[in-house]
Short mmCIF file of N, CA and C in Angstrom, two decimals:
data_model
loop_
_atom_site.label_atom_id
_atom_site.label_comp_id
_atom_site.label_asym_id
_atom_site.label_seq_id
_atom_site.Cartn_x
_atom_site.Cartn_y
_atom_site.Cartn_z
N MET A 1 -42.82 -59.53 -11.68
CA MET A 1 -42.03 -60.07 -10.59
C MET A 1 -40.63 -60.36 -11.11
N ALA A 2 -39.65 -59.89 -10.41
CA ALA A 2 -38.25 -60.10 -10.78
C ALA A 2 -37.82 -61.49 -10.34
N THR A 3 -37.02 -62.10 -11.17
CA THR A 3 -36.45 -63.40 -10.79
C THR A 3 -34.96 -63.22 -10.57
N TYR A 4 -34.46 -63.98 -9.66
CA TYR A 4 -33.05 -63.92 -9.32
C TYR A 4 -32.44 -65.30 -9.51
N PRO A 5 -31.27 -65.33 -10.06
CA PRO A 5 -30.64 -66.65 -10.24
C PRO A 5 -30.32 -67.27 -8.89
N ILE A 6 -30.53 -68.56 -8.83
CA ILE A 6 -30.19 -69.29 -7.61
C ILE A 6 -28.74 -69.70 -7.72
N ARG A 7 -27.99 -69.35 -6.71
CA ARG A 7 -26.58 -69.73 -6.68
C ARG A 7 -26.37 -70.73 -5.57
N ASN A 8 -25.61 -71.74 -5.87
CA ASN A 8 -25.25 -72.72 -4.87
C ASN A 8 -23.85 -72.42 -4.37
N ARG A 9 -23.65 -72.70 -3.10
CA ARG A 9 -22.32 -72.54 -2.53
C ARG A 9 -21.59 -73.86 -2.63
N PRO A 10 -20.51 -73.94 -3.40
CA PRO A 10 -19.78 -75.20 -3.48
C PRO A 10 -19.03 -75.51 -2.19
N TRP A 11 -18.98 -76.77 -1.86
CA TRP A 11 -18.27 -77.24 -0.68
C TRP A 11 -16.97 -77.91 -1.10
N THR A 12 -15.97 -77.83 -0.24
CA THR A 12 -14.72 -78.54 -0.48
C THR A 12 -14.74 -79.83 0.33
N ARG A 13 -13.83 -80.74 0.01
CA ARG A 13 -13.72 -81.98 0.80
C ARG A 13 -13.38 -81.67 2.24
N ALA A 14 -12.50 -80.69 2.46
CA ALA A 14 -12.10 -80.34 3.84
C ALA A 14 -13.32 -79.86 4.64
N GLU A 15 -14.15 -79.02 4.02
CA GLU A 15 -15.35 -78.54 4.72
C GLU A 15 -16.34 -79.68 4.96
N TYR A 16 -16.49 -80.53 3.98
CA TYR A 16 -17.38 -81.67 4.10
C TYR A 16 -16.93 -82.59 5.24
N ASP A 17 -15.64 -82.85 5.30
CA ASP A 17 -15.11 -83.70 6.37
C ASP A 17 -15.33 -83.06 7.74
N GLN A 18 -15.24 -81.72 7.82
CA GLN A 18 -15.52 -81.03 9.08
C GLN A 18 -16.99 -81.17 9.46
N LEU A 19 -17.89 -81.09 8.50
CA LEU A 19 -19.31 -81.29 8.78
C LEU A 19 -19.56 -82.70 9.33
N ILE A 20 -18.90 -83.67 8.73
CA ILE A 20 -19.06 -85.06 9.20
C ILE A 20 -18.52 -85.20 10.62
N ALA A 21 -17.30 -84.69 10.85
CA ALA A 21 -16.67 -84.79 12.18
C ALA A 21 -17.48 -84.05 13.23
N GLY A 22 -18.14 -82.98 12.84
CA GLY A 22 -18.94 -82.20 13.79
C GLY A 22 -20.32 -82.76 14.03
N GLY A 23 -20.66 -83.86 13.40
CA GLY A 23 -21.95 -84.50 13.62
C GLY A 23 -23.11 -83.79 12.92
N SER A 24 -22.83 -83.10 11.83
CA SER A 24 -23.88 -82.36 11.13
C SER A 24 -24.88 -83.26 10.41
N PHE A 25 -24.52 -84.50 10.16
CA PHE A 25 -25.41 -85.41 9.46
C PHE A 25 -25.79 -86.56 10.38
N ARG A 26 -27.02 -87.05 10.21
CA ARG A 26 -27.44 -88.23 10.95
C ARG A 26 -26.70 -89.45 10.41
N PRO A 27 -26.46 -90.46 11.25
CA PRO A 27 -25.74 -91.65 10.79
C PRO A 27 -26.43 -92.36 9.61
N ASP A 28 -27.74 -92.25 9.51
CA ASP A 28 -28.46 -92.92 8.43
C ASP A 28 -28.61 -92.08 7.17
N GLU A 29 -28.10 -90.86 7.17
CA GLU A 29 -28.19 -90.01 5.98
C GLU A 29 -27.19 -90.49 4.94
N ARG A 30 -27.68 -90.65 3.73
CA ARG A 30 -26.84 -91.14 2.62
C ARG A 30 -26.48 -89.94 1.75
N ILE A 31 -25.39 -89.29 2.09
CA ILE A 31 -24.95 -88.07 1.40
C ILE A 31 -23.53 -88.27 0.90
N GLU A 32 -23.25 -87.71 -0.28
CA GLU A 32 -21.88 -87.71 -0.79
C GLU A 32 -21.60 -86.36 -1.43
N LEU A 33 -20.34 -86.00 -1.49
CA LEU A 33 -19.91 -84.73 -2.07
C LEU A 33 -19.49 -84.97 -3.51
N LEU A 34 -20.22 -84.36 -4.45
CA LEU A 34 -19.94 -84.54 -5.87
C LEU A 34 -19.81 -83.18 -6.54
N GLY A 35 -18.61 -82.85 -6.97
CA GLY A 35 -18.40 -81.59 -7.66
C GLY A 35 -18.78 -80.38 -6.83
N GLY A 36 -18.54 -80.45 -5.53
CA GLY A 36 -18.83 -79.33 -4.65
C GLY A 36 -20.25 -79.30 -4.11
N GLN A 37 -21.11 -80.20 -4.54
CA GLN A 37 -22.50 -80.25 -4.11
C GLN A 37 -22.75 -81.45 -3.20
N LEU A 38 -23.55 -81.23 -2.15
CA LEU A 38 -23.96 -82.33 -1.29
C LEU A 38 -25.16 -83.00 -1.95
N VAL A 39 -25.01 -84.27 -2.28
CA VAL A 39 -26.02 -84.99 -3.04
C VAL A 39 -26.55 -86.14 -2.19
N VAL A 40 -27.87 -86.28 -2.14
CA VAL A 40 -28.49 -87.38 -1.43
C VAL A 40 -28.46 -88.60 -2.34
N ARG A 41 -27.96 -89.70 -1.81
CA ARG A 41 -27.87 -90.93 -2.59
C ARG A 41 -29.22 -91.63 -2.67
N GLU A 42 -29.41 -92.33 -3.76
CA GLU A 42 -30.64 -93.08 -3.99
C GLU A 42 -30.74 -94.25 -3.01
N PRO A 43 -31.95 -94.58 -2.57
CA PRO A 43 -32.10 -95.79 -1.75
C PRO A 43 -31.87 -97.03 -2.62
N GLN A 44 -31.52 -98.13 -1.97
CA GLN A 44 -31.20 -99.36 -2.69
C GLN A 44 -32.34 -100.36 -2.64
N GLY A 45 -32.65 -100.93 -3.79
CA GLY A 45 -33.57 -102.05 -3.83
C GLY A 45 -32.78 -103.34 -3.64
N SER A 46 -33.49 -104.46 -3.57
CA SER A 46 -32.82 -105.73 -3.31
C SER A 46 -31.92 -106.15 -4.48
N ARG A 47 -32.35 -105.91 -5.73
CA ARG A 47 -31.49 -106.27 -6.88
C ARG A 47 -30.18 -105.48 -6.84
N HIS A 48 -30.28 -104.21 -6.49
CA HIS A 48 -29.10 -103.36 -6.39
C HIS A 48 -28.15 -103.91 -5.33
N ALA A 49 -28.69 -104.25 -4.18
CA ALA A 49 -27.87 -104.77 -3.08
C ALA A 49 -27.21 -106.09 -3.45
N VAL A 50 -27.95 -106.98 -4.10
CA VAL A 50 -27.40 -108.27 -4.51
C VAL A 50 -26.30 -108.06 -5.55
N ALA A 51 -26.50 -107.13 -6.49
CA ALA A 51 -25.48 -106.87 -7.50
C ALA A 51 -24.19 -106.36 -6.86
N ILE A 52 -24.30 -105.56 -5.81
CA ILE A 52 -23.10 -105.09 -5.10
C ILE A 52 -22.36 -106.28 -4.49
N GLU A 53 -23.12 -107.17 -3.85
CA GLU A 53 -22.49 -108.35 -3.24
C GLU A 53 -21.82 -109.24 -4.28
N LEU A 54 -22.48 -109.44 -5.42
CA LEU A 54 -21.91 -110.26 -6.48
C LEU A 54 -20.65 -109.62 -7.06
N ALA A 55 -20.70 -108.31 -7.29
CA ALA A 55 -19.53 -107.60 -7.81
C ALA A 55 -18.38 -107.64 -6.81
N LEU A 56 -18.68 -107.50 -5.54
CA LEU A 56 -17.65 -107.59 -4.50
C LEU A 56 -16.94 -108.93 -4.58
N ARG A 57 -17.70 -109.99 -4.64
CA ARG A 57 -17.11 -111.34 -4.71
C ARG A 57 -16.26 -111.50 -5.97
N ALA A 58 -16.77 -111.05 -7.12
CA ALA A 58 -16.04 -111.20 -8.39
C ALA A 58 -14.75 -110.36 -8.39
N LEU A 59 -14.82 -109.15 -7.87
CA LEU A 59 -13.64 -108.28 -7.85
C LEU A 59 -12.59 -108.79 -6.86
N GLN A 60 -13.01 -109.31 -5.73
CA GLN A 60 -12.04 -109.86 -4.78
C GLN A 60 -11.30 -111.04 -5.39
N ARG A 61 -12.01 -111.90 -6.11
CA ARG A 61 -11.36 -113.04 -6.79
C ARG A 61 -10.38 -112.54 -7.85
N ALA A 62 -10.80 -111.56 -8.63
CA ALA A 62 -9.97 -111.07 -9.73
C ALA A 62 -8.73 -110.33 -9.24
N PHE A 63 -8.88 -109.50 -8.24
CA PHE A 63 -7.77 -108.66 -7.79
C PHE A 63 -6.86 -109.35 -6.78
N GLY A 64 -7.39 -110.22 -5.97
CA GLY A 64 -6.57 -110.92 -4.99
C GLY A 64 -6.27 -110.08 -3.75
N PRO A 65 -5.50 -110.65 -2.83
CA PRO A 65 -5.30 -110.03 -1.52
C PRO A 65 -4.43 -108.76 -1.51
N ALA A 66 -3.73 -108.47 -2.57
CA ALA A 66 -2.89 -107.27 -2.60
C ALA A 66 -3.71 -105.99 -2.81
N TRP A 67 -4.98 -106.16 -3.10
CA TRP A 67 -5.85 -105.03 -3.38
C TRP A 67 -7.01 -105.01 -2.39
N ARG A 68 -7.56 -103.82 -2.19
CA ARG A 68 -8.75 -103.67 -1.35
C ARG A 68 -9.94 -103.33 -2.23
N VAL A 69 -10.99 -104.13 -2.09
CA VAL A 69 -12.25 -103.83 -2.76
C VAL A 69 -13.16 -103.24 -1.68
N ARG A 70 -13.49 -101.97 -1.86
CA ARG A 70 -14.24 -101.21 -0.85
C ARG A 70 -15.69 -101.05 -1.31
N VAL A 71 -16.61 -101.23 -0.39
CA VAL A 71 -18.03 -101.14 -0.70
C VAL A 71 -18.61 -99.87 -0.07
N GLN A 72 -19.09 -98.98 -0.93
CA GLN A 72 -19.76 -97.75 -0.53
C GLN A 72 -18.99 -96.97 0.54
N LEU A 73 -17.69 -96.86 0.31
CA LEU A 73 -16.82 -96.09 1.19
C LEU A 73 -16.25 -94.90 0.42
N PRO A 74 -15.95 -93.81 1.11
CA PRO A 74 -15.51 -92.59 0.43
C PRO A 74 -14.19 -92.74 -0.32
N VAL A 75 -14.12 -92.03 -1.43
CA VAL A 75 -12.91 -91.90 -2.23
C VAL A 75 -12.64 -90.41 -2.37
N ALA A 76 -11.42 -90.00 -2.08
CA ALA A 76 -11.06 -88.58 -2.15
C ALA A 76 -10.67 -88.23 -3.59
N LEU A 77 -11.59 -87.58 -4.29
CA LEU A 77 -11.32 -87.17 -5.67
C LEU A 77 -11.30 -85.65 -5.71
N GLU A 78 -10.18 -85.08 -6.04
CA GLU A 78 -10.05 -83.63 -6.16
C GLU A 78 -10.45 -82.93 -4.87
N ALA A 79 -10.39 -81.62 -4.91
CA ALA A 79 -10.68 -80.83 -3.70
C ALA A 79 -12.16 -80.72 -3.40
N GLU A 80 -13.02 -81.04 -4.38
CA GLU A 80 -14.45 -80.82 -4.16
C GLU A 80 -15.32 -82.06 -4.35
N SER A 81 -14.70 -83.22 -4.32
CA SER A 81 -15.49 -84.44 -4.50
C SER A 81 -15.02 -85.56 -3.59
N GLU A 82 -16.00 -86.16 -2.92
CA GLU A 82 -15.75 -87.32 -2.07
C GLU A 82 -16.92 -88.28 -2.24
N PRO A 83 -17.00 -88.90 -3.43
CA PRO A 83 -18.11 -89.82 -3.66
C PRO A 83 -17.94 -91.10 -2.86
N GLU A 84 -19.03 -91.83 -2.76
CA GLU A 84 -19.03 -93.14 -2.13
C GLU A 84 -19.57 -94.15 -3.15
N PRO A 85 -18.72 -94.51 -4.12
CA PRO A 85 -19.18 -95.42 -5.17
C PRO A 85 -19.59 -96.77 -4.59
N ASP A 86 -20.42 -97.48 -5.34
CA ASP A 86 -20.84 -98.79 -4.87
C ASP A 86 -19.64 -99.68 -4.58
N LEU A 87 -18.63 -99.66 -5.45
CA LEU A 87 -17.39 -100.39 -5.21
C LEU A 87 -16.22 -99.59 -5.77
N SER A 88 -15.12 -99.66 -5.08
CA SER A 88 -13.88 -99.07 -5.59
C SER A 88 -12.75 -100.03 -5.23
N VAL A 89 -11.72 -100.02 -6.07
CA VAL A 89 -10.57 -100.89 -5.83
C VAL A 89 -9.35 -100.01 -5.68
N VAL A 90 -8.64 -100.18 -4.56
CA VAL A 90 -7.43 -99.41 -4.27
C VAL A 90 -6.34 -100.36 -3.78
N ALA A 91 -5.11 -99.92 -3.91
CA ALA A 91 -3.98 -100.71 -3.44
C ALA A 91 -3.71 -100.39 -1.97
N GLY A 92 -3.00 -101.30 -1.31
CA GLY A 92 -2.54 -101.03 0.04
C GLY A 92 -3.41 -101.62 1.13
N GLU A 93 -2.90 -101.48 2.33
CA GLU A 93 -3.58 -101.99 3.51
C GLU A 93 -4.61 -100.99 4.01
N PRO A 94 -5.65 -101.45 4.70
CA PRO A 94 -6.67 -100.53 5.22
C PRO A 94 -6.11 -99.42 6.11
N ARG A 95 -5.11 -99.72 6.92
CA ARG A 95 -4.56 -98.70 7.83
C ARG A 95 -3.92 -97.54 7.08
N ALA A 96 -3.58 -97.76 5.81
CA ALA A 96 -3.01 -96.67 5.00
C ALA A 96 -4.01 -95.54 4.79
N SER A 97 -5.29 -95.83 5.02
CA SER A 97 -6.33 -94.82 4.83
C SER A 97 -6.83 -94.25 6.15
N SER A 98 -6.12 -94.47 7.24
CA SER A 98 -6.62 -94.01 8.54
C SER A 98 -6.59 -92.49 8.69
N LEU A 99 -5.74 -91.81 7.94
CA LEU A 99 -5.67 -90.34 8.03
C LEU A 99 -6.41 -89.65 6.90
N ALA A 100 -6.61 -90.33 5.80
CA ALA A 100 -7.32 -89.75 4.65
C ALA A 100 -7.86 -90.87 3.77
N HIS A 101 -8.99 -90.61 3.14
CA HIS A 101 -9.58 -91.59 2.23
C HIS A 101 -8.65 -91.81 1.04
N PRO A 102 -8.68 -93.01 0.45
CA PRO A 102 -7.86 -93.25 -0.73
C PRO A 102 -8.21 -92.27 -1.86
N ALA A 103 -7.20 -91.89 -2.61
CA ALA A 103 -7.39 -90.89 -3.66
C ALA A 103 -7.07 -91.44 -5.05
N ASP A 104 -6.70 -92.70 -5.14
CA ASP A 104 -6.24 -93.21 -6.42
C ASP A 104 -6.84 -94.59 -6.75
N PRO A 105 -8.16 -94.66 -6.88
CA PRO A 105 -8.76 -95.95 -7.22
C PRO A 105 -8.36 -96.39 -8.62
N VAL A 106 -8.11 -97.69 -8.79
CA VAL A 106 -7.79 -98.20 -10.12
C VAL A 106 -9.05 -98.65 -10.85
N LEU A 107 -10.14 -98.79 -10.11
CA LEU A 107 -11.43 -99.14 -10.70
C LEU A 107 -12.54 -98.63 -9.80
N ILE A 108 -13.55 -98.04 -10.42
CA ILE A 108 -14.78 -97.67 -9.71
C ILE A 108 -15.93 -98.35 -10.42
N VAL A 109 -16.83 -98.95 -9.62
CA VAL A 109 -18.01 -99.63 -10.16
C VAL A 109 -19.24 -99.04 -9.50
N GLU A 110 -20.20 -98.64 -10.33
CA GLU A 110 -21.50 -98.21 -9.85
C GLU A 110 -22.53 -99.22 -10.33
N VAL A 111 -23.45 -99.59 -9.46
CA VAL A 111 -24.57 -100.45 -9.83
C VAL A 111 -25.75 -99.51 -10.08
N ALA A 112 -26.39 -99.64 -11.23
CA ALA A 112 -27.41 -98.66 -11.60
C ALA A 112 -28.71 -99.32 -12.02
N GLU A 113 -29.77 -98.81 -11.46
CA GLU A 113 -31.12 -99.17 -11.88
C GLU A 113 -31.85 -97.84 -12.07
N THR A 114 -32.31 -97.23 -11.00
CA THR A 114 -32.97 -95.93 -11.11
C THR A 114 -31.96 -94.80 -11.34
N SER A 115 -30.71 -95.02 -11.00
CA SER A 115 -29.68 -93.98 -11.11
C SER A 115 -28.87 -94.05 -12.40
N LEU A 116 -29.32 -94.81 -13.39
CA LEU A 116 -28.51 -95.09 -14.58
C LEU A 116 -28.06 -93.81 -15.29
N ARG A 117 -28.97 -92.91 -15.57
CA ARG A 117 -28.60 -91.67 -16.28
C ARG A 117 -27.65 -90.82 -15.43
N PHE A 118 -27.94 -90.72 -14.14
CA PHE A 118 -27.09 -89.94 -13.24
C PHE A 118 -25.67 -90.53 -13.20
N ASP A 119 -25.58 -91.85 -13.11
CA ASP A 119 -24.26 -92.50 -13.06
C ASP A 119 -23.49 -92.29 -14.36
N ARG A 120 -24.18 -92.38 -15.49
CA ARG A 120 -23.52 -92.18 -16.78
C ARG A 120 -23.03 -90.74 -16.95
N GLU A 121 -23.93 -89.79 -16.77
CA GLU A 121 -23.63 -88.40 -17.10
C GLU A 121 -22.92 -87.65 -15.98
N HIS A 122 -23.45 -87.74 -14.79
CA HIS A 122 -22.91 -86.96 -13.67
C HIS A 122 -21.64 -87.60 -13.11
N LYS A 123 -21.80 -88.81 -12.62
CA LYS A 123 -20.65 -89.49 -12.02
C LYS A 123 -19.59 -89.83 -13.06
N GLY A 124 -20.01 -90.23 -14.24
CA GLY A 124 -19.06 -90.55 -15.29
C GLY A 124 -18.16 -89.36 -15.61
N SER A 125 -18.75 -88.18 -15.75
CA SER A 125 -17.97 -86.97 -16.03
C SER A 125 -17.05 -86.63 -14.86
N LEU A 126 -17.56 -86.79 -13.65
CA LEU A 126 -16.76 -86.52 -12.45
C LEU A 126 -15.57 -87.47 -12.35
N TYR A 127 -15.80 -88.76 -12.58
CA TYR A 127 -14.72 -89.74 -12.50
C TYR A 127 -13.70 -89.51 -13.62
N ALA A 128 -14.17 -89.13 -14.81
CA ALA A 128 -13.24 -88.85 -15.91
C ALA A 128 -12.37 -87.64 -15.56
N ARG A 129 -12.98 -86.60 -15.00
CA ARG A 129 -12.21 -85.41 -14.62
C ARG A 129 -11.15 -85.74 -13.57
N ALA A 130 -11.46 -86.69 -12.69
CA ALA A 130 -10.52 -87.09 -11.64
C ALA A 130 -9.51 -88.13 -12.14
N ALA A 131 -9.53 -88.43 -13.43
CA ALA A 131 -8.58 -89.35 -14.07
C ALA A 131 -8.70 -90.78 -13.56
N VAL A 132 -9.92 -91.21 -13.22
CA VAL A 132 -10.16 -92.61 -12.90
C VAL A 132 -10.11 -93.35 -14.24
N ILE A 133 -9.15 -94.25 -14.39
CA ILE A 133 -8.90 -94.83 -15.72
C ILE A 133 -9.86 -95.97 -16.09
N ASP A 134 -10.54 -96.54 -15.11
CA ASP A 134 -11.42 -97.68 -15.36
C ASP A 134 -12.69 -97.48 -14.54
N PHE A 135 -13.82 -97.23 -15.22
CA PHE A 135 -15.10 -96.99 -14.58
C PHE A 135 -16.14 -97.91 -15.21
N TRP A 136 -16.84 -98.68 -14.37
CA TRP A 136 -17.84 -99.62 -14.87
C TRP A 136 -19.20 -99.29 -14.28
N ILE A 137 -20.23 -99.52 -15.06
CA ILE A 137 -21.61 -99.45 -14.57
C ILE A 137 -22.25 -100.81 -14.78
N VAL A 138 -22.68 -101.43 -13.69
CA VAL A 138 -23.46 -102.65 -13.77
C VAL A 138 -24.90 -102.18 -14.02
N ASN A 139 -25.31 -102.25 -15.27
CA ASN A 139 -26.59 -101.73 -15.73
C ASN A 139 -27.65 -102.81 -15.52
N LEU A 140 -28.44 -102.67 -14.45
CA LEU A 140 -29.46 -103.66 -14.15
C LEU A 140 -30.68 -103.52 -15.05
N VAL A 141 -30.89 -102.35 -15.63
CA VAL A 141 -32.03 -102.12 -16.51
C VAL A 141 -31.91 -102.97 -17.77
N ASP A 142 -30.75 -102.91 -18.41
CA ASP A 142 -30.53 -103.63 -19.67
C ASP A 142 -29.74 -104.93 -19.49
N ARG A 143 -29.42 -105.26 -18.24
CA ARG A 143 -28.64 -106.45 -17.91
C ARG A 143 -27.35 -106.53 -18.70
N GLU A 144 -26.56 -105.46 -18.59
CA GLU A 144 -25.28 -105.41 -19.27
C GLU A 144 -24.28 -104.64 -18.43
N LEU A 145 -23.01 -104.77 -18.80
CA LEU A 145 -21.95 -104.05 -18.13
C LEU A 145 -21.44 -102.98 -19.09
N GLU A 146 -21.40 -101.73 -18.61
CA GLU A 146 -20.86 -100.63 -19.38
C GLU A 146 -19.45 -100.34 -18.87
N ILE A 147 -18.49 -100.32 -19.76
CA ILE A 147 -17.08 -100.09 -19.39
C ILE A 147 -16.65 -98.77 -20.00
N TYR A 148 -16.13 -97.89 -19.15
CA TYR A 148 -15.67 -96.57 -19.58
C TYR A 148 -14.18 -96.44 -19.28
N ARG A 149 -13.43 -96.01 -20.32
CA ARG A 149 -11.98 -95.85 -20.18
C ARG A 149 -11.51 -94.66 -20.99
N GLN A 150 -10.28 -94.26 -20.80
CA GLN A 150 -9.63 -93.16 -21.51
C GLN A 150 -10.32 -91.81 -21.27
N PRO A 151 -10.14 -91.22 -20.08
CA PRO A 151 -10.71 -89.90 -19.82
C PRO A 151 -10.16 -88.85 -20.78
N VAL A 152 -11.06 -88.01 -21.31
CA VAL A 152 -10.68 -86.94 -22.23
C VAL A 152 -11.47 -85.68 -21.90
N ALA A 153 -10.86 -84.53 -22.15
CA ALA A 153 -11.56 -83.26 -21.96
C ALA A 153 -12.72 -83.18 -22.95
N ALA A 154 -13.86 -82.67 -22.48
CA ALA A 154 -15.05 -82.55 -23.33
C ALA A 154 -15.88 -81.38 -22.81
N SER A 155 -15.87 -80.29 -23.52
CA SER A 155 -16.52 -79.07 -23.03
C SER A 155 -18.01 -79.24 -22.79
N ARG A 156 -18.66 -80.15 -23.48
CA ARG A 156 -20.11 -80.33 -23.30
C ARG A 156 -20.47 -81.24 -22.13
N ALA A 157 -19.51 -81.95 -21.60
CA ALA A 157 -19.77 -82.84 -20.46
C ALA A 157 -19.96 -82.00 -19.20
N LEU A 158 -20.70 -82.53 -18.26
CA LEU A 158 -21.07 -81.80 -17.05
C LEU A 158 -19.87 -81.21 -16.32
N PHE A 159 -18.83 -81.98 -16.13
CA PHE A 159 -17.64 -81.51 -15.42
C PHE A 159 -16.46 -81.25 -16.38
N GLY A 160 -16.78 -81.13 -17.66
CA GLY A 160 -15.75 -80.81 -18.65
C GLY A 160 -14.91 -82.00 -19.08
N TRP A 161 -15.28 -83.19 -18.66
CA TRP A 161 -14.56 -84.42 -19.02
C TRP A 161 -15.55 -85.53 -19.28
N GLN A 162 -15.13 -86.47 -20.09
CA GLN A 162 -15.90 -87.68 -20.33
C GLN A 162 -14.92 -88.80 -20.68
N TYR A 163 -15.46 -89.97 -20.90
CA TYR A 163 -14.61 -91.10 -21.29
C TYR A 163 -14.59 -91.22 -22.81
N GLY A 164 -13.41 -91.38 -23.36
CA GLY A 164 -13.24 -91.51 -24.80
C GLY A 164 -13.61 -92.89 -25.32
N GLN A 165 -13.60 -93.86 -24.43
CA GLN A 165 -13.92 -95.23 -24.84
C GLN A 165 -15.08 -95.75 -23.99
N ARG A 166 -16.12 -96.22 -24.67
CA ARG A 166 -17.27 -96.83 -23.99
C ARG A 166 -17.53 -98.16 -24.67
N ARG A 167 -17.64 -99.19 -23.87
CA ARG A 167 -17.89 -100.53 -24.37
C ARG A 167 -19.01 -101.15 -23.55
N THR A 168 -19.87 -101.90 -24.20
CA THR A 168 -20.98 -102.55 -23.52
C THR A 168 -20.89 -104.06 -23.75
N LEU A 169 -21.06 -104.81 -22.66
CA LEU A 169 -21.03 -106.27 -22.75
C LEU A 169 -22.32 -106.84 -22.17
N ASP A 170 -22.88 -107.83 -22.83
CA ASP A 170 -24.06 -108.50 -22.28
C ASP A 170 -23.61 -109.60 -21.32
N ALA A 171 -24.56 -110.34 -20.81
CA ALA A 171 -24.27 -111.35 -19.78
C ALA A 171 -23.36 -112.47 -20.27
N LEU A 172 -23.18 -112.61 -21.57
CA LEU A 172 -22.30 -113.66 -22.09
C LEU A 172 -20.84 -113.21 -22.19
N GLY A 173 -20.59 -111.91 -21.97
CA GLY A 173 -19.25 -111.36 -22.13
C GLY A 173 -18.39 -111.50 -20.88
N ALA A 174 -17.14 -111.11 -21.04
CA ALA A 174 -16.18 -111.09 -19.93
C ALA A 174 -15.26 -109.90 -20.14
N ILE A 175 -14.72 -109.38 -19.05
CA ILE A 175 -13.84 -108.21 -19.10
C ILE A 175 -12.75 -108.36 -18.06
N ALA A 176 -11.59 -107.82 -18.36
CA ALA A 176 -10.48 -107.79 -17.40
C ALA A 176 -10.26 -106.34 -16.97
N PRO A 177 -10.15 -106.08 -15.68
CA PRO A 177 -9.82 -104.73 -15.23
C PRO A 177 -8.45 -104.32 -15.76
N LEU A 178 -8.26 -103.04 -16.00
CA LEU A 178 -6.98 -102.56 -16.51
C LEU A 178 -5.83 -102.86 -15.53
N ALA A 179 -6.10 -102.80 -14.25
CA ALA A 179 -5.05 -103.01 -13.25
C ALA A 179 -4.61 -104.46 -13.12
N VAL A 180 -5.47 -105.39 -13.50
CA VAL A 180 -5.13 -106.82 -13.47
C VAL A 180 -5.61 -107.44 -14.79
N PRO A 181 -4.91 -107.17 -15.88
CA PRO A 181 -5.38 -107.58 -17.21
C PRO A 181 -5.45 -109.08 -17.44
N PHE A 182 -4.87 -109.85 -16.56
CA PHE A 182 -4.88 -111.31 -16.69
C PHE A 182 -6.09 -111.94 -16.01
N ALA A 183 -6.92 -111.15 -15.34
CA ALA A 183 -8.03 -111.68 -14.55
C ALA A 183 -9.37 -111.31 -15.19
N ALA A 184 -9.94 -112.23 -15.92
CA ALA A 184 -11.22 -111.99 -16.59
C ALA A 184 -12.38 -112.19 -15.62
N ILE A 185 -13.36 -111.28 -15.71
CA ILE A 185 -14.56 -111.34 -14.90
C ILE A 185 -15.74 -111.54 -15.85
N ALA A 186 -16.53 -112.59 -15.61
CA ALA A 186 -17.72 -112.84 -16.42
C ALA A 186 -18.81 -111.85 -16.03
N VAL A 187 -19.41 -111.22 -17.02
CA VAL A 187 -20.49 -110.26 -16.75
C VAL A 187 -21.63 -110.95 -16.01
N ALA A 188 -21.92 -112.20 -16.33
CA ALA A 188 -22.98 -112.93 -15.65
C ALA A 188 -22.75 -113.02 -14.15
N ASP A 189 -21.48 -113.01 -13.72
CA ASP A 189 -21.16 -113.06 -12.29
C ASP A 189 -21.53 -111.78 -11.56
N LEU A 190 -21.80 -110.72 -12.30
CA LEU A 190 -22.15 -109.41 -11.70
C LEU A 190 -23.65 -109.17 -11.64
N MET A 191 -24.42 -110.00 -12.31
CA MET A 191 -25.86 -109.79 -12.44
C MET A 191 -26.66 -110.64 -11.47
N PRO A 192 -27.64 -110.02 -10.78
CA PRO A 192 -28.50 -110.81 -9.88
C PRO A 192 -29.43 -111.73 -10.65
#
């Protein structure tokens, strides 16, 4: 029996947005565009949901009113990616995004339990390729915060990029986002 390679058709953000506008997806479908592929998002458990709420509160305090902390809303990254990270921080007023999703987040935060490997390898490489300078994973498995910075080209990474700097902090640590270096966030404030 002959085998044939399976080829996927990559989607662009413009095509994805047309599918959304045309009602191709049910309102309850949790789909995001990652590297040209339509990916079904993992369902959330209660710890995951609480961690998002805690991170939202901590980021709003740290960044203040001049910044928008967005929860599970699309970010326009490159022509073939429109992820919906658990949290993203962007500058400007909400109406500035009425024609297009924000494309320049200063921080992206993913909360990970069952999705930990996917967030590290898949999303981490995607965010590095899109030059997101500050990417955090609230790691619920090990109860720590993973901080990724300094995107660099890496041929072995999924999307050809990875972060050159990785730092891990336990619940006793604190970190300041690159965009607001004077505002320290306690890791314990992010953990359920």
